mmCIF file of C-alpha atoms in Angstrom:
data_model
loop_
_atom_site.group_PDB
_atom_site.id
_atom_site.type_symbol
_atom_site.label_atom_id
_atom_site.label_comp_id
_atom_site.label_asym_id
_atom_site.label_seq_id
_atom_site.Cartn_x
_atom_site.Cartn_y
_atom_site.Cartn_z
ATOM 1 C CA UNK A 105 88.580 111.979 89.218
ATOM 2 C CA UNK A 106 85.555 110.066 90.519
ATOM 3 C CA UNK A 107 87.424 107.602 92.744
ATOM 4 C CA UNK A 108 87.853 107.582 96.500
ATOM 5 C CA UNK A 109 89.982 110.530 97.557
ATOM 6 C CA UNK A 110 92.072 110.711 100.728
ATOM 7 C CA UNK A 111 93.955 113.667 102.173
ATOM 8 C CA UNK A 112 96.648 114.205 103.078
ATOM 9 C CA UNK A 113 98.657 111.547 101.291
ATOM 10 C CA UNK A 114 101.452 111.745 103.836
ATOM 11 C CA UNK A 115 101.587 113.041 107.393
ATOM 12 C CA UNK A 116 104.582 113.226 109.706
ATOM 13 C CA UNK A 117 103.804 114.204 113.264
ATOM 14 C CA UNK A 118 105.482 114.268 116.631
ATOM 15 C CA UNK A 119 104.393 111.844 119.282
ATOM 16 C CA UNK A 120 101.585 113.279 121.362
ATOM 17 C CA UNK A 121 100.145 115.475 118.621
ATOM 18 C CA UNK A 122 96.653 115.087 117.187
ATOM 19 C CA UNK A 123 96.103 114.326 113.509
ATOM 20 C CA UNK A 124 93.025 114.236 111.299
ATOM 21 C CA UNK A 125 92.589 112.501 107.964
ATOM 22 C CA UNK A 126 89.841 113.015 105.422
ATOM 23 C CA UNK A 127 88.165 110.599 103.026
ATOM 24 C CA UNK A 128 85.841 111.576 100.195
ATOM 25 C CA UNK A 129 84.059 108.438 98.952
ATOM 26 C CA UNK A 130 82.717 107.867 95.482
ATOM 27 C CA UNK A 131 79.654 110.034 95.072
ATOM 28 C CA UNK A 132 76.446 108.360 96.279
ATOM 29 C CA UNK A 133 78.274 105.453 97.908
ATOM 30 C CA UNK A 134 76.394 104.915 101.144
ATOM 31 C CA UNK A 135 78.930 102.595 102.811
ATOM 32 C CA UNK A 136 82.331 103.781 103.995
ATOM 33 C CA UNK A 137 85.099 101.821 105.716
ATOM 34 C CA UNK A 138 88.392 102.713 107.346
ATOM 35 C CA UNK A 139 91.244 100.196 107.406
ATOM 36 C CA UNK A 140 94.785 100.338 108.763
ATOM 37 C CA UNK A 141 97.752 98.654 107.137
ATOM 38 C CA UNK A 142 101.174 98.193 108.711
ATOM 39 C CA UNK A 143 104.283 97.177 106.812
ATOM 40 C CA UNK A 144 104.120 93.646 105.432
ATOM 41 C CA UNK A 145 100.548 93.085 106.568
ATOM 42 C CA UNK A 146 97.171 93.154 104.895
ATOM 43 C CA UNK A 147 94.730 95.938 105.772
ATOM 44 C CA UNK A 148 92.772 95.502 108.995
ATOM 45 C CA UNK A 149 89.249 96.798 109.548
ATOM 46 C CA UNK A 150 88.849 99.823 111.842
ATOM 47 C CA UNK A 151 85.324 101.139 111.455
ATOM 48 C CA UNK A 152 82.267 101.232 109.208
ATOM 49 C CA UNK A 153 79.669 103.857 108.334
ATOM 50 C CA UNK A 154 76.368 103.334 106.610
ATOM 51 C CA UNK A 155 75.367 106.800 105.507
ATOM 52 C CA UNK A 156 76.071 108.971 108.585
ATOM 53 C CA UNK A 157 75.721 106.175 111.145
ATOM 54 C CA UNK A 158 78.840 104.535 112.545
ATOM 55 C CA UNK A 159 77.683 100.933 112.876
ATOM 56 C CA UNK A 160 80.807 99.102 113.990
ATOM 57 C CA UNK A 161 84.199 99.826 115.507
ATOM 58 C CA UNK A 162 87.029 97.336 115.706
ATOM 59 C CA UNK A 163 88.847 96.641 118.957
ATOM 60 C CA UNK A 164 91.852 98.147 117.139
ATOM 61 C CA UNK A 165 90.134 101.520 117.447
ATOM 62 C CA UNK A 166 91.200 102.691 120.885
ATOM 63 C CA UNK A 167 89.543 105.628 122.621
ATOM 64 C CA UNK A 168 92.219 107.883 121.091
ATOM 65 C CA UNK A 169 90.624 107.296 117.702
ATOM 66 C CA UNK A 170 87.398 108.881 116.562
ATOM 67 C CA UNK A 171 85.690 108.857 113.198
ATOM 68 C CA UNK A 172 82.808 110.857 111.833
ATOM 69 C CA UNK A 173 80.786 111.020 108.678
ATOM 70 C CA UNK A 174 78.573 114.082 108.929
ATOM 71 C CA UNK A 175 75.706 114.160 106.459
ATOM 72 C CA UNK A 176 76.753 110.799 105.084
ATOM 73 C CA UNK A 177 79.269 112.266 102.670
ATOM 74 C CA UNK A 178 82.979 112.675 103.504
ATOM 75 C CA UNK A 179 84.482 111.086 106.596
ATOM 76 C CA UNK A 180 87.238 112.119 109.001
ATOM 77 C CA UNK A 181 89.438 109.952 111.183
ATOM 78 C CA UNK A 182 91.119 111.690 114.107
ATOM 79 C CA UNK A 183 93.890 110.263 116.250
ATOM 80 C CA UNK A 184 94.564 112.052 119.512
ATOM 81 C CA UNK A 185 97.865 111.912 121.419
ATOM 82 C CA UNK A 186 99.575 109.942 118.657
ATOM 83 C CA UNK A 187 101.965 107.142 119.543
ATOM 84 C CA UNK A 188 104.722 105.570 117.462
ATOM 85 C CA UNK A 189 102.594 102.448 117.124
ATOM 86 C CA UNK A 190 100.032 104.490 115.205
ATOM 87 C CA UNK A 191 102.456 104.750 112.277
ATOM 88 C CA UNK A 192 100.726 103.000 109.394
ATOM 89 C CA UNK A 193 98.851 103.481 106.146
ATOM 90 C CA UNK A 194 95.236 104.472 106.754
ATOM 91 C CA UNK A 195 92.952 103.377 103.934
ATOM 92 C CA UNK A 196 89.404 104.399 103.179
ATOM 93 C CA UNK A 197 87.005 102.361 101.053
ATOM 94 C CA UNK A 198 83.472 102.908 99.848
ATOM 95 C CA UNK A 199 80.761 100.788 98.282
ATOM 96 C CA UNK A 200 77.209 101.179 97.139
ATOM 97 C CA UNK A 201 73.971 99.510 98.056
ATOM 98 C CA UNK A 202 72.242 97.581 100.769
ATOM 99 C CA UNK A 203 73.635 94.210 99.818
ATOM 100 C CA UNK A 204 76.909 93.089 101.354
ATOM 101 C CA UNK A 205 78.306 91.597 98.148
ATOM 102 C CA UNK A 206 79.096 94.778 96.264
ATOM 103 C CA UNK A 207 82.573 95.790 95.206
ATOM 104 C CA UNK A 208 84.714 97.900 97.518
ATOM 105 C CA UNK A 209 86.777 100.762 96.076
ATOM 106 C CA UNK A 210 89.801 102.025 97.958
ATOM 107 C CA UNK A 211 91.549 105.364 98.057
ATOM 108 C CA UNK A 212 95.284 105.980 97.822
ATOM 109 C CA UNK A 213 95.647 106.040 101.578
ATOM 110 C CA UNK A 214 97.230 108.387 104.098
ATOM 111 C CA UNK A 215 100.679 107.359 105.273
ATOM 112 C CA UNK A 216 101.170 108.419 108.913
ATOM 113 C CA UNK A 217 104.618 108.537 110.469
ATOM 114 C CA UNK A 218 104.847 109.341 114.180
ATOM 115 C CA UNK A 219 108.328 110.438 115.264
ATOM 116 C CA UNK B 100 87.102 84.405 112.928
ATOM 117 C CA UNK B 101 87.868 84.406 109.204
ATOM 118 C CA UNK B 102 91.553 83.974 108.371
ATOM 119 C CA UNK B 103 92.998 84.532 104.918
ATOM 120 C CA UNK B 104 96.349 83.109 103.838
ATOM 121 C CA UNK B 105 98.270 83.864 100.659
ATOM 122 C CA UNK B 106 100.995 81.710 99.175
ATOM 123 C CA UNK B 107 103.688 82.405 98.155
ATOM 124 C CA UNK B 108 104.629 85.490 100.158
ATOM 125 C CA UNK B 109 106.974 86.583 97.380
ATOM 126 C CA UNK B 110 107.587 85.578 93.790
ATOM 127 C CA UNK B 111 110.257 86.675 91.334
ATOM 128 C CA UNK B 112 109.961 85.610 87.703
ATOM 129 C CA UNK B 113 111.247 86.573 84.259
ATOM 130 C CA UNK B 114 108.997 88.429 81.895
ATOM 131 C CA UNK B 115 106.610 86.278 79.869
ATOM 132 C CA UNK B 116 105.905 83.595 82.448
ATOM 133 C CA UNK B 117 102.393 82.527 83.390
ATOM 134 C CA UNK B 118 101.815 82.842 87.129
ATOM 135 C CA UNK B 119 99.489 81.433 89.763
ATOM 136 C CA UNK B 120 98.917 83.184 93.079
ATOM 137 C CA UNK B 121 97.065 81.318 95.780
ATOM 138 C CA UNK B 122 94.626 82.447 98.441
ATOM 139 C CA UNK B 123 92.892 80.338 101.072
ATOM 140 C CA UNK B 124 90.261 81.264 103.672
ATOM 141 C CA UNK B 125 89.022 79.368 106.693
ATOM 142 C CA UNK B 126 85.265 80.040 106.597
ATOM 143 C CA UNK B 127 83.460 79.281 103.337
ATOM 144 C CA UNK B 128 80.460 81.441 104.300
ATOM 145 C CA UNK B 129 81.409 84.454 102.208
ATOM 146 C CA UNK B 130 79.586 87.021 100.087
ATOM 147 C CA UNK B 131 82.436 87.462 97.652
ATOM 148 C CA UNK B 132 86.185 87.474 97.164
ATOM 149 C CA UNK B 133 88.195 90.346 95.715
ATOM 150 C CA UNK B 134 91.705 90.474 94.341
ATOM 151 C CA UNK B 135 93.555 93.785 94.675
ATOM 152 C CA UNK B 136 96.832 95.156 93.448
ATOM 153 C CA UNK B 137 98.945 97.468 95.618
ATOM 154 C CA UNK B 138 101.962 99.373 94.361
ATOM 155 C CA UNK B 139 104.595 100.420 96.943
ATOM 156 C CA UNK B 140 103.282 103.150 99.219
ATOM 157 C CA UNK B 141 99.986 103.354 97.368
ATOM 158 C CA UNK B 142 96.376 102.357 97.920
ATOM 159 C CA UNK B 143 94.534 99.316 96.620
ATOM 160 C CA UNK B 144 93.304 98.881 93.074
ATOM 161 C CA UNK B 145 90.495 96.384 92.599
ATOM 162 C CA UNK B 146 91.332 93.773 89.963
ATOM 163 C CA UNK B 147 88.569 91.195 90.093
ATOM 164 C CA UNK B 148 85.472 90.536 92.180
ATOM 165 C CA UNK B 149 84.023 87.010 92.345
ATOM 166 C CA UNK B 150 80.618 86.564 93.928
ATOM 167 C CA UNK B 151 80.094 83.494 96.098
ATOM 168 C CA UNK B 152 77.851 81.956 93.419
ATOM 169 C CA UNK B 153 80.494 82.345 90.695
ATOM 170 C CA UNK B 154 83.410 80.083 89.809
ATOM 171 C CA UNK B 155 85.657 82.521 87.979
ATOM 172 C CA UNK B 156 86.122 86.004 86.589
ATOM 173 C CA UNK B 157 88.396 87.250 83.832
ATOM 174 C CA UNK B 158 89.824 90.642 82.987
ATOM 175 C CA UNK B 159 92.416 90.879 80.251
ATOM 176 C CA UNK B 160 95.417 88.752 81.221
ATOM 177 C CA UNK B 161 93.970 88.057 84.665
ATOM 178 C CA UNK B 162 91.746 85.143 85.592
ATOM 179 C CA UNK B 163 90.542 84.438 89.103
ATOM 180 C CA UNK B 164 88.840 81.248 90.208
ATOM 181 C CA UNK B 165 86.903 80.505 93.369
ATOM 182 C CA UNK B 166 86.264 77.152 95.043
ATOM 183 C CA UNK B 167 84.155 78.221 97.979
ATOM 184 C CA UNK B 168 83.651 74.773 99.444
ATOM 185 C CA UNK B 169 87.385 74.194 99.786
ATOM 186 C CA UNK B 170 88.088 77.804 100.771
ATOM 187 C CA UNK B 171 90.447 78.555 97.904
ATOM 188 C CA UNK B 172 90.969 81.077 95.153
ATOM 189 C CA UNK B 173 93.693 81.426 92.563
ATOM 190 C CA UNK B 174 94.741 84.416 90.510
ATOM 191 C CA UNK B 175 96.248 83.471 87.183
ATOM 192 C CA UNK B 176 98.376 86.072 85.377
ATOM 193 C CA UNK B 177 99.172 85.258 81.774
ATOM 194 C CA UNK B 178 102.297 86.430 79.972
ATOM 195 C CA UNK B 179 103.615 88.464 82.903
ATOM 196 C CA UNK B 180 105.185 91.894 82.302
ATOM 197 C CA UNK B 181 107.488 94.083 84.422
ATOM 198 C CA UNK B 182 104.532 96.426 84.914
ATOM 199 C CA UNK B 183 102.769 93.621 86.808
ATOM 200 C CA UNK B 184 105.299 93.996 89.627
ATOM 201 C CA UNK B 185 103.305 94.831 92.759
ATOM 202 C CA UNK B 186 101.775 93.221 95.831
ATOM 203 C CA UNK B 187 98.603 91.252 95.168
ATOM 204 C CA UNK B 188 96.092 91.034 97.989
ATOM 205 C CA UNK B 189 93.150 88.699 98.366
ATOM 206 C CA UNK B 190 90.170 89.656 100.545
ATOM 207 C CA UNK B 191 86.866 88.027 101.470
ATOM 208 C CA UNK B 192 83.607 89.595 102.566
ATOM 209 C CA UNK B 193 82.535 87.292 105.374
ATOM 210 C CA UNK B 194 78.862 86.358 105.865
ATOM 211 C CA UNK B 195 79.592 86.204 109.580
ATOM 212 C CA UNK B 196 79.893 89.957 109.401
ATOM 213 C CA UNK B 197 76.702 91.751 108.476
ATOM 214 C CA UNK B 198 78.600 94.825 107.405
ATOM 215 C CA UNK B 199 80.516 93.783 104.292
ATOM 216 C CA UNK B 200 83.879 94.297 105.943
ATOM 217 C CA UNK B 201 86.808 92.611 104.226
ATOM 218 C CA UNK B 202 89.327 90.185 105.677
ATOM 219 C CA UNK B 203 92.677 90.404 103.917
ATOM 220 C CA UNK B 204 95.651 88.143 103.455
ATOM 221 C CA UNK B 205 99.191 89.498 103.788
ATOM 222 C CA UNK B 206 99.653 89.527 100.043
ATOM 223 C CA UNK B 207 102.035 88.086 97.486
ATOM 224 C CA UNK B 208 104.846 90.427 96.453
ATOM 225 C CA UNK B 209 105.451 89.876 92.751
ATOM 226 C CA UNK B 210 108.553 90.977 90.859
ATOM 227 C CA UNK B 211 108.695 90.481 87.104
ATOM 228 C CA UNK B 212 112.106 91.208 85.650
ATOM 229 C CA UNK B 213 112.868 91.958 81.997
#
């Protein structure tokens, strides 16, 4: 499968615990995005990587959230001290090229439930 | 800030009908517009990408049009099938953002019954 891969698909955690999600973009895609989607809403932008550099973070990304993309390949999104409001679908997308008009490809998402 | 609106929020139709889903956006300075399909609990599948210089794109039974000046796009689904049941999301890549991030609508939840 050469699409965007996200793991795990589902995560249930207790409030206060830390969780980490992984995204493997399409090979050679230099741009990687994280989005968050809550029930009944469209996805909202969280953060963006161009190669290994994190170039923008949304105000939605509190200091409990951190994202990395070492070596410009896979990316991880960590949430520390999870809260019930963090329950959502976390989506990763990748695209190729320097131009901003290229197609974005999304993974299957990680569904986080904080209990 | 770019805002994307999709109408209707939900649609339920019998199999075989031709459908039109609507998307509007507030800032016409966009790179492109994408239509996605999302099945319950799943990720997004890209259906069609229309560049800002294009007027429409077609893929099988799907046709998407773009009127950038009026800030509107429509997704036309011909001869709908129960397998088309899903949420359809519209998203624009805003020129105000230099990063290619997408702004999404809330989607249209489509149910096609046999």
